[in-house]
XYZ file of C-alpha atoms in Angstrom:
476
model
C 48.530 50.228 19.415
C 50.786 52.955 18.143
C 51.589 56.379 19.711
C 52.287 59.248 17.785
C 55.301 61.247 18.111
C 55.219 63.562 21.308
C 54.516 66.944 19.959
C 55.754 70.320 22.255
C 55.200 73.660 22.106
C 58.357 76.121 21.910
C 59.996 74.943 25.165
C 60.122 71.263 27.057
C 58.813 73.469 30.060
C 56.900 75.979 31.283
C 59.887 78.264 31.444
C 62.619 76.088 29.809
C 63.540 75.100 26.023
C 66.225 72.193 26.516
C 65.696 69.076 28.410
C 68.947 69.370 30.447
C 71.028 67.062 28.565
C 69.746 63.777 30.501
C 68.553 62.050 27.526
C 65.492 59.711 26.945
C 64.632 57.549 29.974
C 63.722 53.957 29.541
C 60.115 53.159 29.952
C 58.375 51.642 33.042
C 59.115 48.094 32.463
C 62.050 48.083 30.568
C 65.164 46.335 32.671
C 67.764 48.674 33.751
C 71.218 48.215 34.149
C 72.634 46.178 37.139
C 73.166 48.898 40.112
C 70.321 51.046 38.760
C 67.261 49.498 40.780
C 67.898 48.528 44.494
C 65.500 45.978 46.127
C 63.766 48.924 47.760
C 63.051 52.475 47.095
C 65.672 55.375 47.974
C 65.146 57.728 50.529
C 63.095 60.636 49.589
C 65.267 63.878 49.282
C 64.056 67.520 48.557
C 63.879 68.482 45.627
C 66.627 71.332 44.892
C 65.478 74.777 44.347
C 65.643 76.358 40.937
C 66.684 79.913 40.454
C 65.807 81.855 37.446
C 69.427 81.797 36.376
C 69.271 77.921 35.863
C 65.677 77.340 35.291
C 65.976 77.607 31.469
C 68.127 74.520 31.580
C 66.362 72.237 33.872
C 63.975 69.483 33.135
C 60.449 70.215 34.323
C 59.942 69.692 37.862
C 56.422 69.205 37.508
C 54.372 67.237 34.558
C 50.701 67.583 34.667
C 48.966 65.270 32.472
C 45.317 65.663 31.270
C 43.566 62.845 29.584
C 41.105 63.600 27.360
C 38.656 61.836 24.709
C 36.332 63.975 22.255
C 37.197 67.042 24.488
C 37.610 69.506 21.557
C 35.020 72.184 23.416
C 36.515 72.424 26.882
C 40.321 71.491 25.950
C 41.693 74.603 24.930
C 40.034 76.709 27.672
C 41.289 74.292 30.335
C 44.980 74.147 29.106
C 45.179 78.075 28.581
C 43.902 78.319 32.046
C 45.946 75.796 34.035
C 49.013 77.127 32.005
C 48.253 80.560 33.160
C 47.904 79.238 36.680
C 51.067 77.529 36.877
C 53.383 80.463 35.261
C 52.080 82.757 37.898
C 52.072 80.517 41.223
C 54.443 77.757 40.510
C 57.851 78.235 41.450
C 59.417 75.526 39.466
C 59.759 74.632 35.713
C 56.702 72.788 34.796
C 55.119 70.969 31.843
C 51.264 70.008 30.449
C 50.912 66.748 28.414
C 47.699 66.709 26.616
C 47.173 62.654 26.451
C 44.905 61.629 23.902
C 42.816 58.433 24.566
C 41.884 57.791 20.736
C 39.395 60.999 20.203
C 37.430 60.798 17.097
C 36.541 64.494 16.907
C 39.083 67.390 16.676
C 40.509 66.991 19.901
C 43.953 66.098 18.264
C 44.143 69.277 16.052
C 43.146 71.719 19.140
C 46.086 69.764 21.032
C 48.684 70.043 18.371
C 47.613 73.854 18.099
C 48.076 74.045 21.770
C 51.630 72.350 21.785
C 52.667 74.853 18.959
C 51.247 78.005 20.687
C 52.235 77.884 24.274
C 55.891 77.207 26.089
C 55.831 73.936 28.115
C 52.551 72.213 26.411
C 52.896 69.020 24.772
C 50.373 66.054 23.675
C 50.803 62.561 22.863
C 48.227 60.406 20.697
C 46.964 57.072 21.853
C 44.723 55.066 19.706
C 43.053 52.980 22.541
C 40.944 54.649 24.950
C 41.353 54.361 28.898
C 42.310 56.744 31.422
C 44.486 54.467 32.976
C 46.238 53.658 30.003
C 47.130 57.381 29.076
C 48.463 58.257 32.695
C 50.694 55.261 32.480
C 52.385 55.558 29.256
C 52.797 59.440 29.777
C 54.139 59.013 33.350
C 56.478 56.075 31.835
C 58.204 58.275 29.571
C 58.120 61.786 31.549
C 61.575 62.805 32.962
C 60.020 65.113 35.742
C 60.525 64.127 39.049
C 56.974 64.989 40.065
C 54.035 63.673 37.916
C 50.308 64.738 38.281
C 47.058 64.447 36.580
C 43.799 66.530 36.465
C 40.287 66.275 34.367
C 39.935 68.468 31.549
C 36.954 69.900 33.104
C 38.973 71.342 36.090
C 36.217 70.831 38.325
C 38.883 71.017 41.107
C 40.144 74.581 42.227
C 43.557 75.020 40.913
C 44.862 76.679 44.213
C 44.978 72.978 45.840
C 47.538 71.990 42.857
C 50.711 73.268 44.974
C 49.813 72.225 48.373
C 48.877 68.783 46.401
C 52.576 68.720 45.060
C 54.617 70.476 47.690
C 54.952 66.905 50.062
C 56.062 65.497 47.032
C 58.767 68.040 46.188
C 59.800 68.138 49.622
C 60.450 64.571 50.283
C 57.828 64.438 52.508
C 55.564 62.264 50.765
C 55.346 59.820 47.928
C 51.547 60.290 46.830
C 49.335 63.123 47.001
C 45.521 63.018 45.999
C 42.817 65.432 46.238
C 39.823 64.403 48.457
C 36.343 65.968 48.043
C 35.112 63.780 51.219
C 37.411 65.574 53.674
C 35.853 67.787 56.372
C 36.966 71.023 55.220
C 36.396 70.270 51.491
C 33.580 71.914 49.704
C 31.763 70.277 46.998
C 29.136 70.886 44.595
C 27.269 67.965 42.843
C 24.116 66.123 42.892
C 22.990 63.437 45.609
C 23.138 60.831 42.946
C 26.967 61.492 42.615
C 27.497 61.982 46.164
C 25.863 58.693 47.018
C 28.121 56.770 44.792
C 31.171 58.263 45.786
C 30.571 57.833 49.447
C 29.308 53.988 48.858
C 32.286 53.108 46.715
C 34.940 54.410 49.178
C 33.095 52.571 52.023
C 33.123 49.583 49.953
C 37.082 50.377 49.608
C 37.139 50.424 53.379
C 35.377 47.425 54.119
C 37.008 45.179 51.367
C 40.611 46.131 50.980
C 41.165 47.996 54.130
C 41.645 51.408 52.320
C 42.926 54.039 54.432
C 42.313 57.359 52.207
C 39.119 58.970 51.691
C 38.734 59.678 48.013
C 40.011 57.177 45.320
C 38.263 58.733 42.387
C 38.929 62.270 42.613
C 40.771 63.345 39.250
C 43.321 65.060 41.155
C 46.763 63.163 42.139
C 50.656 63.349 41.768
C 53.197 60.991 42.344
C 57.092 60.751 42.501
C 58.606 59.440 39.323
C 60.767 56.917 41.281
C 57.731 55.723 43.163
C 55.749 55.429 39.478
C 58.740 53.369 38.196
C 58.136 50.691 40.366
C 54.441 51.392 40.985
C 53.146 51.328 37.590
C 54.026 47.744 36.326
C 51.909 46.257 39.439
C 48.979 48.328 38.217
C 46.925 45.925 35.685
C 43.805 48.312 35.399
C 43.774 50.952 32.165
C 40.325 52.432 32.680
C 38.853 54.153 35.661
C 39.864 51.603 38.373
C 43.628 52.576 37.530
C 43.628 55.025 40.553
C 42.164 52.736 43.056
C 44.285 50.370 42.303
C 47.684 52.393 42.295
C 46.467 53.972 45.514
C 45.547 50.432 47.022
C 49.089 48.897 46.265
C 50.904 51.755 47.545
C 48.961 52.171 50.986
C 49.426 48.002 51.566
C 53.373 48.817 50.610
C 53.767 51.366 53.405
C 54.171 54.437 51.411
C 53.111 57.726 52.177
C 50.114 59.259 50.855
C 49.421 62.817 51.425
C 45.599 64.030 51.316
C 44.367 67.657 50.214
C 40.990 68.939 50.919
C 39.712 70.451 47.512
C 36.600 72.849 46.623
C 35.197 70.803 43.665
C 32.442 71.715 41.173
C 30.513 68.687 39.582
C 30.624 68.526 35.856
C 26.872 68.378 34.316
C 28.359 67.277 31.210
C 30.594 64.461 32.087
C 30.361 61.474 29.864
C 31.600 58.639 32.329
C 29.074 55.825 32.310
C 28.034 55.518 35.923
C 26.802 51.677 36.092
C 29.523 50.429 33.774
C 32.264 52.088 35.565
C 31.169 50.812 38.974
C 30.563 47.506 37.660
C 34.410 47.536 36.067
C 35.308 48.839 39.711
C 33.833 46.232 41.774
C 35.695 43.861 39.303
C 39.043 45.383 39.901
C 38.167 45.244 44.034
C 37.922 41.619 43.615
C 40.613 41.300 41.671
C 43.251 43.357 43.665
C 41.937 41.857 47.289
C 42.167 38.209 45.554
C 46.341 39.018 45.023
C 46.755 40.922 47.969
C 45.340 37.883 49.875
C 47.866 35.169 48.305
C 50.882 37.684 48.134
C 51.074 37.403 44.634
C 52.369 41.352 44.414
C 55.950 42.249 44.891
C 55.102 44.901 47.193
C 58.705 44.735 48.835
C 59.974 46.318 45.773
C 58.456 49.469 47.278
C 59.628 49.740 50.253
C 61.419 52.979 51.828
C 64.197 52.868 54.176
C 63.231 53.685 57.813
C 64.353 57.170 58.596
C 65.178 59.937 55.924
C 67.354 61.901 58.513
C 71.116 61.378 58.023
C 71.383 60.841 61.591
C 69.159 57.776 61.323
C 70.766 56.132 58.248
C 74.220 56.607 59.988
C 73.114 54.499 63.054
C 74.377 50.882 62.802
C 73.249 48.008 65.061
C 69.813 49.537 65.989
C 67.061 46.943 65.337
C 64.653 48.688 62.797
C 60.861 48.194 63.737
C 61.221 46.624 66.650
C 58.210 48.189 68.607
C 56.188 47.666 65.395
C 57.161 43.839 65.522
C 56.494 43.573 69.073
C 53.046 44.519 68.565
C 52.309 42.511 65.979
C 53.657 39.551 67.290
C 51.825 40.067 70.739
C 48.634 40.240 68.238
C 49.456 36.921 66.661
C 50.532 35.424 69.791
C 47.167 36.184 71.596
C 44.903 34.779 68.729
C 47.360 31.990 68.430
C 47.290 31.346 72.213
C 43.366 31.191 72.216
C 43.450 28.951 69.085
C 45.776 26.466 70.658
C 43.872 26.132 74.181
C 40.443 25.474 71.794
C 42.252 22.928 69.749
C 43.611 21.396 72.966
C 40.383 21.300 74.589
C 38.593 19.886 71.488
C 41.514 16.724 71.258
C 41.407 16.533 74.819
C 37.920 14.910 74.628
C 39.230 11.831 72.851
C 42.902 11.316 73.657
C 45.272 11.959 76.303
C 46.850 15.238 77.300
C 50.468 14.701 75.579
C 48.707 13.804 72.594
C 46.206 16.595 72.706
C 48.851 19.021 73.470
C 51.126 17.899 70.866
C 48.202 18.046 67.905
C 47.370 21.319 68.972
C 50.734 22.933 69.247
C 51.554 21.762 65.757
C 48.266 22.982 63.847
C 48.568 26.372 65.801
C 52.391 26.704 65.131
C 51.522 26.486 61.411
C 49.576 29.238 61.641
C 51.178 31.079 64.224
C 54.264 30.967 61.649
C 52.230 32.167 58.601
C 50.522 35.194 60.271
C 53.845 35.995 61.882
C 55.489 35.789 58.432
C 52.913 38.313 56.906
C 51.618 40.590 59.730
C 54.739 40.779 62.144
C 57.680 40.555 59.736
C 55.991 42.039 56.777
C 57.304 38.939 54.190
C 54.711 38.800 51.298
C 54.593 36.428 48.473
C 55.483 32.801 48.136
C 59.378 32.865 47.892
C 60.854 31.130 50.907
C 57.538 30.261 52.429
C 58.331 26.537 53.133
C 61.771 26.964 54.392
C 59.939 29.457 56.904
C 57.340 26.823 57.608
C 60.317 24.197 58.291
C 62.346 26.635 60.740
C 58.780 27.692 62.194
C 58.511 23.600 63.072
C 61.750 23.782 64.678
C 60.589 26.584 66.653
C 57.434 24.556 67.529
C 59.618 21.757 68.741
C 61.365 23.659 71.322
C 57.786 25.081 72.538
C 56.736 21.560 72.316
C 59.487 20.336 74.665
C 58.652 23.031 76.882
C 54.972 22.420 77.239
C 55.230 18.547 77.272
C 58.057 18.827 80.122
C 55.754 20.937 82.193
C 52.710 18.435 81.933
C 54.876 15.772 82.429
C 56.154 17.389 85.542
C 52.501 18.110 86.509
C 51.674 14.673 86.117
C 54.656 13.339 88.134
C 53.846 15.719 90.960
C 50.164 15.432 91.298
C 49.291 12.178 89.559
C 45.947 12.948 88.248
C 45.562 16.794 87.822
C 42.447 18.480 86.636
C 41.562 20.188 83.255
C 41.973 23.705 85.002
C 45.258 23.111 86.376
C 46.584 21.430 83.302
C 45.618 24.736 81.365
C 47.558 27.204 84.026
C 50.589 25.232 83.456
C 50.269 25.013 79.651
C 49.556 29.037 79.827
C 52.894 29.253 82.080
C 54.783 27.303 79.844
C 53.718 28.856 76.632
C 54.365 32.330 78.102
C 58.270 30.987 78.951
C 58.119 29.812 75.162
C 56.862 32.733 73.678
C 59.999 35.305 74.224
C 62.026 32.351 73.121
C 59.899 32.320 69.702
C 60.158 35.554 69.452
C 63.951 35.899 69.533
C 64.047 33.190 66.980
C 61.553 34.015 64.732
C 63.180 37.838 64.631
C 67.009 36.386 64.503
C 66.545 33.146 62.565
C 63.439 32.456 60.642
C 62.921 36.207 59.585
C 66.163 37.770 59.889
C 66.418 41.466 59.064
C 68.731 42.621 55.707
C 71.402 44.677 57.026
C 72.316 47.592 54.938
C 75.047 50.480 55.377
C 74.519 54.127 54.997
C 75.160 53.657 51.149
C 73.170 50.365 50.726
C 76.549 49.269 49.511
C 74.875 45.309 49.629
C 71.550 46.233 47.569
C 73.712 48.280 44.937
C 75.771 44.976 44.547
C 72.886 42.860 43.913
C 71.330 42.226 40.013
C 68.308 44.498 39.292
C 65.211 42.891 39.866
C 63.676 41.723 36.828
C 61.141 43.973 35.382
C 57.330 43.533 35.391
C 56.081 44.015 32.148
C 53.308 46.746 31.082
C 50.388 44.982 30.275
C 50.080 45.404 26.099
C 50.687 49.124 26.397
C 53.084 51.469 24.368
C 56.564 51.408 25.614
C 56.976 54.942 24.830
C 56.587 58.294 23.624
C 58.748 59.040 20.543
């Protein structure tokens, strides 16, 4: 695949004719020098305000991408309208990028004319179709700190654009999406598309536990440092790109801001609903399987806790203790029920000590795996064997407490009833639970200590970059 040169109008931004001297950025997927990437994302910061005296020398704050395929009719009025709206209402330098997905009509000529005519408009030509491919390529090459996209038909009211990107500029959120399904949204579209949209989002909620309300609205934005880490993890290059991007971001704990929008359906849309729905369902299965086995390095997307400098200056304060306690109690309650059920089952054929040991061993393996993922947020297979080995040491301590309790009970009463055995075991397990949590937190899954400047992370080599799947590496 080839990508044509990036063609710009008489200015790199809506209010600028230079790039600010920052030079070209390496595309997503290339390895940056050691120290440029830390194992997690930096703290979100408010982008500095630009005044009229310095705006001309700045790179754009916002880069709005319009992916198109054979849109010779709608492209010019869309870009002219969007450019005029941003020039009137957006207080930062901006850019509009037309991403042509291998159009076969006169769309490239229209895009080239717009880039030559309007300051801040440029276009990129891709020789393969795919909305996700176009967004990945242009976003990867952009120097703007906030990246957005919208559909060429401008179905979404442009008054929602500033509310969409404002949380990203302020540092409050990592991604922002327009939602046609929010209560205050006003939407005009047919019952067929309404049913498909709501059914699709219901599938996402039930299968991938998605918390966002509208995955497919063509009106989204993302901070650039998030895109640099997140885009290489997204495999899809078509319509499922949006959904995969949002699901991975949400699972990584990134903040997604939703904006209610006014939206009017385009009756001339060329989207093939059946084929798109089929590909989306395949994508749901693929992403769900990858998340289930921990195959994605979502820890690279983690944000430091506390964006306030006063929070970052604190030392020796346990991070996320309340959340870990809730997760541990939830896992512990399920593990206890599982353990008691196994003990009762094993007790039908063997003595109390053997039944206790077998039930505790099986439940301990399950407990360590569940706490690893749910309580302490450790994903992937790295270190899993070591964690289980350490968990078995913790299991041995619990076994000693519970077996000792059973032995003491037998010595005291001779032949205790089954109910008495269970009561003693519950009491012993409660005592072992506190010690188990402390050992898991301090020894099995210790928290990585960082300083205010994250000196330790800066000293580590940059993590290996994930390759973009058969995409153009840059926009020259």
